[in-house]
Tab-separated table of C-alpha atoms in Angstrom:
chain	number	residue	atom	x	y	z
A	1	THR	CA	17.838	-0.027	-4.276
A	2	LEU	CA	14.718	1.896	-5.329
A	3	LEU	CA	11.828	0.249	-7.135
A	4	GLY	CA	9.221	2.828	-8.055
A	5	THR	CA	6.143	3.407	-10.167
A	6	CYS	CA	5.595	-0.231	-11.129
A	7	ASN	CA	2.422	-2.044	-12.124
A	8	ILE	CA	2.906	-5.682	-11.161
A	9	ASN	CA	-0.049	-7.865	-12.072
A	10	SER	CA	-1.054	-11.379	-13.065
A	11	SER	CA	2.144	-12.998	-11.832
A	12	SER	CA	2.314	-16.312	-10.011
A	13	ASN	CA	4.990	-17.713	-7.734
A	14	GLY	CA	5.391	-19.960	-4.692
A	15	SER	CA	6.679	-17.241	-2.341
A	16	GLY	CA	6.068	-13.611	-3.134
A	17	GLY	CA	3.677	-13.805	-6.061
A	18	ALA	CA	4.756	-10.355	-7.233
A	19	LEU	CA	7.859	-9.551	-5.237
A	20	TRP	CA	10.211	-11.736	-3.207
A	21	LEU	CA	12.845	-9.772	-1.291
A	22	TYR	CA	15.348	-12.122	0.285
A	23	ASP	CA	18.136	-9.786	1.412
A	24	GLY	CA	19.489	-6.275	0.979
A	25	THR	CA	17.841	-2.891	1.410
A	26	VAL	CA	14.995	-2.012	-0.938
A	27	THR	CA	12.484	0.848	-1.149
A	28	VAL	CA	9.312	0.210	-3.153
A	29	GLU	CA	7.146	3.268	-3.788
A	30	ASN	CA	4.172	4.386	-5.869
A	31	SER	CA	3.580	0.871	-7.171
A	32	VAL	CA	0.431	-1.163	-7.810
A	33	PHE	CA	0.307	-4.909	-7.093
A	34	TRP	CA	-2.888	-6.575	-8.336
A	35	LYS	CA	-4.266	-9.892	-9.589
A	36	ASN	CA	-1.187	-11.812	-8.433
A	37	ARG	CA	-1.452	-15.449	-7.313
A	38	THR	CA	0.863	-16.981	-4.742
A	39	HIS	CA	1.319	-19.505	-1.964
A	40	TYR	CA	2.837	-17.167	0.659
A	41	GLY	CA	1.888	-13.530	0.086
A	42	THR	CA	2.012	-11.079	-2.819
A	43	ILE	CA	5.077	-9.423	-1.253
A	44	TYR	CA	7.403	-11.720	0.691
A	45	VAL	CA	10.165	-10.200	2.816
A	46	GLY	CA	12.932	-12.574	3.902
A	47	ALA	CA	14.860	-12.486	7.182
A	48	ASN	CA	17.871	-10.668	5.717
A	49	ALA	CA	15.920	-7.879	4.018
A	50	ASP	CA	15.315	-4.254	5.049
A	51	VAL	CA	12.299	-3.010	3.103
A	52	ASN	CA	10.461	0.310	2.878
A	53	LEU	CA	7.013	0.202	1.270
A	54	TYR	CA	5.895	3.793	0.639
A	55	SER	CA	2.606	4.802	-1.012
A	56	ASN	CA	1.737	1.476	-2.655
A	57	THR	CA	-1.572	-0.155	-3.564
A	58	VAL	CA	-1.846	-3.924	-3.011
A	59	ALA	CA	-5.290	-5.126	-4.088
A	60	ASP	CA	-7.187	-8.042	-5.642
A	61	ASN	CA	-4.449	-10.631	-4.990
A	62	CYS	CA	-4.847	-14.258	-3.920
A	63	SER	CA	-2.801	-16.369	-1.508
A	64	LYS	CA	-3.226	-20.156	-1.352
A	65	TYR	CA	-2.202	-20.661	2.279
A	66	THR	CA	-4.282	-18.723	4.772
A	67	GLY	CA	-1.629	-18.810	7.498
A	68	ASP	CA	0.371	-16.192	5.631
A	69	GLY	CA	-0.606	-12.643	4.782
A	70	THR	CA	-2.443	-12.486	1.485
A	71	SER	CA	-0.626	-9.246	0.643
A	72	LEU	CA	2.521	-9.071	2.766
A	73	THR	CA	4.423	-11.757	4.654
A	74	ASN	CA	7.315	-10.335	6.662
A	75	PHE	CA	10.359	-11.944	8.279
A	76	GLY	CA	12.712	-8.967	7.809
A	77	ASP	CA	12.692	-5.332	8.896
A	78	THR	CA	9.848	-3.642	7.057
A	79	TYR	CA	8.285	-0.178	7.174
A	80	VAL	CA	4.905	0.324	5.476
A	81	TYR	CA	3.703	3.923	5.143
A	82	SER	CA	0.649	5.285	3.303
A	83	SER	CA	-0.222	2.039	1.537
A	84	ILE	CA	-3.502	0.279	0.737
A	85	PHE	CA	-4.067	-3.466	1.318
A	86	TRP	CA	-7.611	-4.180	0.132
A	87	GLY	CA	-9.779	-6.777	-1.609
A	88	ASN	CA	-7.299	-9.638	-1.348
A	89	ASP	CA	-8.345	-13.287	-1.115
A	90	PRO	CA	-9.011	-15.063	1.154
A	91	ALA	CA	-10.706	-12.126	2.855
A	92	SER	CA	-10.873	-14.053	6.147
A	93	THR	CA	-7.091	-13.837	6.480
A	94	SER	CA	-5.260	-10.667	7.497
A	95	PRO	CA	-3.593	-9.120	4.461
A	96	ILE	CA	-0.454	-8.580	6.543
A	97	ARG	CA	1.430	-11.209	8.537
A	98	ASN	CA	4.508	-10.511	10.582
A	99	GLY	CA	6.606	-13.620	11.173
A	100	SER	CA	9.779	-13.130	13.178
A	101	GLY	CA	10.660	-9.723	11.762
A	102	THR	CA	10.118	-6.093	12.703
A	103	LEU	CA	7.079	-4.519	11.054
A	104	ASN	CA	5.900	-0.928	11.364
A	105	VAL	CA	2.673	0.022	9.538
A	106	ILE	CA	1.394	3.622	9.761
A	107	TYR	CA	-1.133	5.807	7.948
A	108	SER	CA	-2.253	2.884	5.799
A	109	ASP	CA	-5.623	1.377	4.857
A	110	VAL	CA	-5.575	-2.298	5.826
A	111	GLU	CA	-8.678	-4.443	5.328
A	112	GLY	CA	-9.500	-6.026	8.678
A	113	GLY	CA	-7.312	-3.437	10.424
A	114	TYR	CA	-3.710	-3.368	11.587
A	115	THR	CA	-2.221	-1.734	14.682
A	116	GLY	CA	-0.339	1.475	13.973
A	117	SER	CA	-0.627	5.238	14.087
A	118	GLY	CA	-3.122	6.672	11.604
A	119	ASN	CA	-4.177	3.303	10.145
A	120	ILE	CA	-7.745	2.862	8.908
A	121	ASP	CA	-9.943	-0.089	7.923
A	122	ALA	CA	-12.315	1.364	5.319
A	123	ASP	CA	-13.206	0.631	1.699
A	124	PRO	CA	-10.827	2.864	-0.302
A	125	ASP	CA	-13.525	3.418	-2.962
A	126	PHE	CA	-11.359	2.744	-6.007
A	127	ILE	CA	-12.820	3.960	-9.295
A	128	ASP	CA	-12.908	0.367	-10.675
A	129	MET	CA	-10.722	-2.276	-8.986
A	130	SER	CA	-11.861	-5.066	-11.346
A	131	ALA	CA	-10.518	-3.081	-14.302
A	132	GLY	CA	-7.317	-2.065	-12.529
A	133	ASP	CA	-8.347	1.568	-12.022
A	134	PHE	CA	-7.024	2.297	-8.524
A	135	ARG	CA	-7.642	6.025	-8.525
A	136	LEU	CA	-9.496	7.139	-5.398
A	137	THR	CA	-13.101	8.306	-5.821
A	138	TYR	CA	-13.633	12.037	-5.278
A	139	SER	CA	-17.166	12.768	-6.445
A	140	PHE	CA	-19.936	15.080	-5.298
A	141	SER	CA	-22.694	13.671	-7.508
A	142	PRO	CA	-23.254	11.177	-6.048
A	143	LEU	CA	-21.308	12.063	-2.921
A	144	VAL	CA	-18.472	9.522	-2.636
A	145	ILE	CA	-15.129	10.558	-1.198
A	146	SER	CA	-12.500	7.935	-0.498
A	147	PRO	CA	-11.400	7.797	3.155
A	148	CYS	CA	-7.817	7.496	1.836
A	149	ILE	CA	-7.827	11.058	0.488
A	150	ASP	CA	-5.665	13.401	2.579
A	151	ALA	CA	-5.102	10.602	5.124
A	152	GLY	CA	-1.502	9.534	4.397
A	153	TRP	CA	1.935	10.268	5.793
A	154	ALA	CA	4.390	12.871	4.478
A	155	ALA	CA	8.119	13.142	5.196
A	156	SER	CA	11.386	13.823	3.350
A	157	TYR	CA	11.712	10.165	2.304
A	158	MET	CA	8.130	9.881	0.962
A	159	PRO	CA	7.435	10.350	-2.757
A	160	THR	CA	6.072	13.820	-3.595
A	161	ASP	CA	4.585	12.599	-6.885
A	162	ASP	CA	2.213	9.675	-7.419
A	163	TYR	CA	2.178	6.642	-9.733
A	164	TYR	CA	1.300	8.847	-12.736
A	165	GLY	CA	3.934	11.474	-11.891
A	166	ASP	CA	1.319	13.940	-10.637
A	167	ALA	CA	2.214	16.034	-7.601
A	168	ARG	CA	0.535	15.054	-4.357
A	169	PHE	CA	-1.850	17.840	-3.334
A	170	ASP	CA	-4.409	18.949	-0.760
A	171	HIS	CA	-8.056	18.261	-1.621
A	172	VAL	CA	-9.294	21.488	-0.071
A	173	LEU	CA	-12.846	20.218	0.516
A	174	VAL	CA	-11.632	17.155	2.460
A	175	GLY	CA	-10.468	17.374	6.073
A	176	ASN	CA	-6.836	16.430	6.501
A	177	THR	CA	-6.539	13.328	8.683
A	178	GLY	CA	-3.038	12.355	7.627
A	179	GLY	CA	0.226	13.011	9.375
A	180	GLY	CA	3.483	14.645	8.540
A	181	ALA	CA	6.960	14.782	9.947
A	182	PHE	CA	8.096	18.214	11.156
A	183	LEU	CA	7.223	20.902	8.562
A	184	TYR	CA	5.708	18.381	6.147
A	185	PRO	CA	2.061	18.539	5.025
A	186	ASP	CA	-0.680	16.337	6.454
A	187	TYR	CA	-2.592	15.840	3.214
A	188	TYR	CA	-0.898	13.180	1.085
A	189	ASP	CA	-3.297	10.442	-0.007
A	190	ILE	CA	-2.910	6.808	1.037
A	191	GLY	CA	-1.950	4.562	-1.904
A	192	ALA	CA	-0.018	4.801	-5.137
A	193	ILE	CA	-2.400	7.191	-6.894
A	194	GLU	CA	-3.247	10.669	-5.608
């Protein structure tokens, strides 16, 4: 099952304020999860689920119980590539919690950090998170360039377009710090929006 290019906001639920995946195989890509309220994580992955989270933005969400990830609570088999987890509450809690499942996070921006190849812990410099504008800042006056630009992962299974349907491209004035599978570019941005 593919769930792509979604804007999920202002929802509230006990487990998985925006998305609760109990079983099956699901790929979620190019989606924005924001202003969701929950008890156990904005995205909740159950023990029988196989989930791929590719190029998503999970920001400005709130979780009631601090023992669980404010953005992602995992008990299944989950792969997170080129996604942003930023500005979620409570900030003192890791946005990602792995329970008894398998979790692989790479080339993602995770507030507070998360172990994995290419991951960063840096303010993504959204245009205006409070207004739901999750485009990445790319400005020379004043000089502000999001660390998520050209820092993501590219492979055959990754989306080549972003949330708005725009092709992912190389910002030629930004050094490429991303990664790519064999013969794939190293310049996709982290997050749902290029």
